[in-house]
XYZ file of C-alpha atoms in Angstrom:
256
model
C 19.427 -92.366 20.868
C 18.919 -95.054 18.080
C 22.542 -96.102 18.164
C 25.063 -97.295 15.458
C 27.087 -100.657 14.453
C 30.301 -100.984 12.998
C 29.536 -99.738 9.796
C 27.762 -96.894 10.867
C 30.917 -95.676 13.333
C 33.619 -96.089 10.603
C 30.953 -94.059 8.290
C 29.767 -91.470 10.511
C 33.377 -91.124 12.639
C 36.117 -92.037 10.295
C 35.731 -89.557 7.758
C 36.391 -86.322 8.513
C 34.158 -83.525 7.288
C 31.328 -85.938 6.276
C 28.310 -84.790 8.412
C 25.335 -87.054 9.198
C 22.649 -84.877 10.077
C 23.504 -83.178 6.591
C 22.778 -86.726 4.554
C 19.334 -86.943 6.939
C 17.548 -84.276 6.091
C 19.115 -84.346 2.303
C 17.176 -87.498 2.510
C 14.220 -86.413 4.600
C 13.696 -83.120 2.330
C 13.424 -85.018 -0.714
C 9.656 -85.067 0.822
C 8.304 -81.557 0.134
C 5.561 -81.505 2.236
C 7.980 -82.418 5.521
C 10.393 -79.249 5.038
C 9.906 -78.118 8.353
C 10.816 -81.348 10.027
C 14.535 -81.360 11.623
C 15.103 -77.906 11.589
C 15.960 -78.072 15.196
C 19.046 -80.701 14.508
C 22.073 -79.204 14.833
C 25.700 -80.331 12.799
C 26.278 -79.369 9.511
C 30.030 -79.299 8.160
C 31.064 -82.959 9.988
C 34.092 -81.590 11.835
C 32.323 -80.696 15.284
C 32.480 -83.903 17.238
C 36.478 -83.808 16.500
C 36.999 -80.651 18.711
C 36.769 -83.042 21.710
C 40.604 -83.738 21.064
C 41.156 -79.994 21.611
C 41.125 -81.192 25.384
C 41.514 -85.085 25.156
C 44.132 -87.256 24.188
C 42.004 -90.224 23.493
C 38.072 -90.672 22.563
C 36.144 -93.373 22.607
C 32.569 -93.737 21.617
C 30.423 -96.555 22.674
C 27.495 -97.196 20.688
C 24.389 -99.682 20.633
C 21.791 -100.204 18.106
C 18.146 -100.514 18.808
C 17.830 -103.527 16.771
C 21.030 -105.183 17.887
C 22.320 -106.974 21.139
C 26.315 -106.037 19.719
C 28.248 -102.862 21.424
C 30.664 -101.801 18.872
C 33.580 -99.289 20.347
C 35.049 -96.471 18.051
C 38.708 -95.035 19.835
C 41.195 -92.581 18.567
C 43.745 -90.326 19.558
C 43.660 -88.133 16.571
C 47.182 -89.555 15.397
C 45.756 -90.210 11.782
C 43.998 -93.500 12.556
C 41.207 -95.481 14.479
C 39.799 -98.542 16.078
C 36.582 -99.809 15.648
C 36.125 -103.097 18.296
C 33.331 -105.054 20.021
C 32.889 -103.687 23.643
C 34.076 -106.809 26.063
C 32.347 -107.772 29.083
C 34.093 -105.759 31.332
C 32.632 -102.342 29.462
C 29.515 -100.806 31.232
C 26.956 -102.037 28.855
C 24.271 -99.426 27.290
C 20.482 -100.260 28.063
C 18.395 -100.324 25.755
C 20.352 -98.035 22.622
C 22.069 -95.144 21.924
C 25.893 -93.386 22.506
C 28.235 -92.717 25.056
C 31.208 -90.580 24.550
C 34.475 -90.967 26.885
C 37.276 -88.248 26.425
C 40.701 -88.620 28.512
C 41.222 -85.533 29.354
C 44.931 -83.794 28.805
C 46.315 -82.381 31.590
C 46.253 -78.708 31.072
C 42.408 -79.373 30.469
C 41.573 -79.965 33.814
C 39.480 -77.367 34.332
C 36.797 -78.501 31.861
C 35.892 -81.029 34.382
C 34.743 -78.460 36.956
C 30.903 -78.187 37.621
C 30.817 -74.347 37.633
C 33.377 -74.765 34.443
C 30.728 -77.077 32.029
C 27.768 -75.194 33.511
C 29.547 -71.565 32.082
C 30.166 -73.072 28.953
C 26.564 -74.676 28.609
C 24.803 -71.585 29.692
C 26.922 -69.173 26.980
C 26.863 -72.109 23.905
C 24.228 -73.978 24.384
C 21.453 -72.598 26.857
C 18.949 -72.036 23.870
C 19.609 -76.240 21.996
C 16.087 -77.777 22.156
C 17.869 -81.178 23.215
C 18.038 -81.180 27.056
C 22.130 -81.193 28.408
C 22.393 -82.640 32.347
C 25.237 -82.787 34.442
C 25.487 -84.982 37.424
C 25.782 -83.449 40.830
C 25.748 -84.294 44.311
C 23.202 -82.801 46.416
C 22.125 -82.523 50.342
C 18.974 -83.126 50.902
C 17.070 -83.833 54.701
C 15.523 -87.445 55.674
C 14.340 -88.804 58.846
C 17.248 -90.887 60.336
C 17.218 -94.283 59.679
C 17.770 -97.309 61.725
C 20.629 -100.024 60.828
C 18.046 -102.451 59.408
C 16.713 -99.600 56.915
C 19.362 -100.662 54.414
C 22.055 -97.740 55.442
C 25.435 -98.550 53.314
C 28.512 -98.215 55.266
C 30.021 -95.687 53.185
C 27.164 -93.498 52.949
C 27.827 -90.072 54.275
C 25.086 -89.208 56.780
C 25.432 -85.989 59.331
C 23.275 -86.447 61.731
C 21.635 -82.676 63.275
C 20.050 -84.685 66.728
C 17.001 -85.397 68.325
C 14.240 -82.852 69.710
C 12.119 -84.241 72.766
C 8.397 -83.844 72.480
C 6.330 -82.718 74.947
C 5.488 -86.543 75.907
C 8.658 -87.952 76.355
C 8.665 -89.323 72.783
C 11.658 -88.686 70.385
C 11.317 -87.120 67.320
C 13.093 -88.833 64.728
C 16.539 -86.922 64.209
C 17.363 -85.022 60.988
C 19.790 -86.815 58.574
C 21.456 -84.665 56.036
C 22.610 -86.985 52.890
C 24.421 -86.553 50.168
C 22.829 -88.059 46.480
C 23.748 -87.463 43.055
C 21.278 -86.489 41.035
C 21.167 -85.094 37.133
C 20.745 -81.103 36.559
C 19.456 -79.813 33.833
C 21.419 -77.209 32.027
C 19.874 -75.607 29.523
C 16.603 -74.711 30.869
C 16.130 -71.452 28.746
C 14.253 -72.358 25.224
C 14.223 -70.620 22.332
C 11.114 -68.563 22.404
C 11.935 -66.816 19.424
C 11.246 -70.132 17.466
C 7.338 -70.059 18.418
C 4.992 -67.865 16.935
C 4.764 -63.859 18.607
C 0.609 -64.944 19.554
C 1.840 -68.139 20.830
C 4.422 -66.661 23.570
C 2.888 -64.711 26.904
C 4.060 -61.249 28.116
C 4.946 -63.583 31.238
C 7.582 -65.941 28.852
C 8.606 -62.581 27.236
C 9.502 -60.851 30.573
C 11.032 -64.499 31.928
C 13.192 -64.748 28.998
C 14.609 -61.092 29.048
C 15.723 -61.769 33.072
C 17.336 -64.478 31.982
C 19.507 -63.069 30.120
C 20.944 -60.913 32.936
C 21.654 -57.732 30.799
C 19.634 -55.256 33.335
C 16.780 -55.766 35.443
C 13.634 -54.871 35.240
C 10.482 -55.338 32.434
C 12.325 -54.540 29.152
C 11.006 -50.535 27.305
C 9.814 -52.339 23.821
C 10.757 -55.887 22.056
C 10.011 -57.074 18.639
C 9.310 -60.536 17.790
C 9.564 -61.307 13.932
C 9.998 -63.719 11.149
C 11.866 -62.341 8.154
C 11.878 -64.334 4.717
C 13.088 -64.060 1.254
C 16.587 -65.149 0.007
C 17.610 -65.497 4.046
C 15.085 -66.571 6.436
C 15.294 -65.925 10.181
C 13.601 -65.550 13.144
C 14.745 -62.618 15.318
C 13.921 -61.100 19.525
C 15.150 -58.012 19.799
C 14.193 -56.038 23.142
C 15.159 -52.295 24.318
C 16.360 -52.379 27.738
C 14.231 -50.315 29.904
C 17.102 -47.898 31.130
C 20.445 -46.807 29.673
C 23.536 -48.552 30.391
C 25.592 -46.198 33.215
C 28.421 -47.387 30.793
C 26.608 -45.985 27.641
C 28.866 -43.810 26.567
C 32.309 -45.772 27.480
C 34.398 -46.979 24.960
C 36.438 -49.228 27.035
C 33.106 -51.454 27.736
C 32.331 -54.005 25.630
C 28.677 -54.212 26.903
C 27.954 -50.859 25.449
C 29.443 -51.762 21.959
């Protein structure tokens, strides 16, 4: 969210295979007693943010400083060079700082601008990534119905239920079902595996294992562990509390 400027968009997005995150905690690390710190950053090798052309023609990233009033605009379309140009007027400005990433989609891509499409993808990549992911959706939600000096846009879409009579005579006011957008979040799921076993409840436990949709029911066993030596890793395994109908199937993946 901090932004970059010129320099830091040729840098950071003109060289392929040179990976920022890598240089920050090179740099951070040189502090010994702050290993821990950034081990929940993600991008190592540099070469991620250029799979967006595997279903865009054109990127362009939008980018803002926190110490500077200038929007600098990075575009390519991965045909061996780049532009790097002040954002005009006429570009939606950034508040504040940080990055905004455009991708023109190609046309047999399509379908990665489905809700239920990103929502698959972000639930089997990146459910467990301790940064939040939203998506915008639109959403109908119930409101009493309000009267033309209450601000009502023209091109609002309003369905209107009716009106039930009280006992008195009165109205009551009548039902208005609206339409908003609002932002979802995603990746809801964290990765409890990161914590420490005291630290995590036989409630998050059990949550955790239905979320994962494999079968039903309180898992048989689970082991929570930290291993370390030359490879270091943190590992959930649980044993599912029945056996697979499919066990014994070789033409099921889910039992391999």
């Amino acid at each position: 969210g901090v932004g970059m400027n010129k320099t830091e968009l040729i840098r950071n997005l003109g060289t392929v295979a040179k990976s920022g995150t890598s240089e920050f905690l090179s740099n951070m690390n040189k502090d010994d007693s702050d290993s821990e710190s950034g081990k929940n950053l993600i991008g190592q090798f540099g070469v991620g943010f250029y799979s967006a052309f595997l279903v865009a023609d054109k990127v362009e990233v939008s980018s803002k400083r926190l110490d500077s009033d200038e929007q600098w605009k990075w575009s390519s379309e991965a045909k061996g060079s780049f532009s790097v140009v002040q954002d005009g007027k006429n570009e939606e400005p950034i508040h504040g700082s940080g990055t905004r990433i455009t991708l023109f989609m190609k046309d047999d891509a399509e379908e990665f601008l489905k809700h239920d499409r990103i929502e698959e993808l972000v639930k089997k990549y990146s459910q467990f990534i301790s940064f939040p992911i939203y998506l915008e959706v639109e959403e109908e939600i119930e409101a009493e119905q309000r009267t033309a000096n209450d601000g009502v846009e023209d091109d609002e879409e309003l369905h209107v239920d009716g009106q039930n009579e009280l006992e008195d005579g009165e109205k009551q006011p009548a039902v208005v079902k609206q339409k908003v957008k609002t932002w979802k979040l995603l990746n809801d799921q964290k990765p409890i595996w990161m914590r420490e076993p005291g630290e995590v409840s036989n409630d998050e436990y059990n949550a955790f294992y239905d979320s994962l949709e494999y079968m039903p029911g309180v898992p048989f066993a689970r082991s929570h562990f930290k291993a370390e030596g030359e490879v270091e890793f943190r590992a959930l395994l649980y044993i599912q509390p029945k056996k697979p109908f499919t066990f014994l199937s070789t033409n099921d993946d889910s039992s391999k």
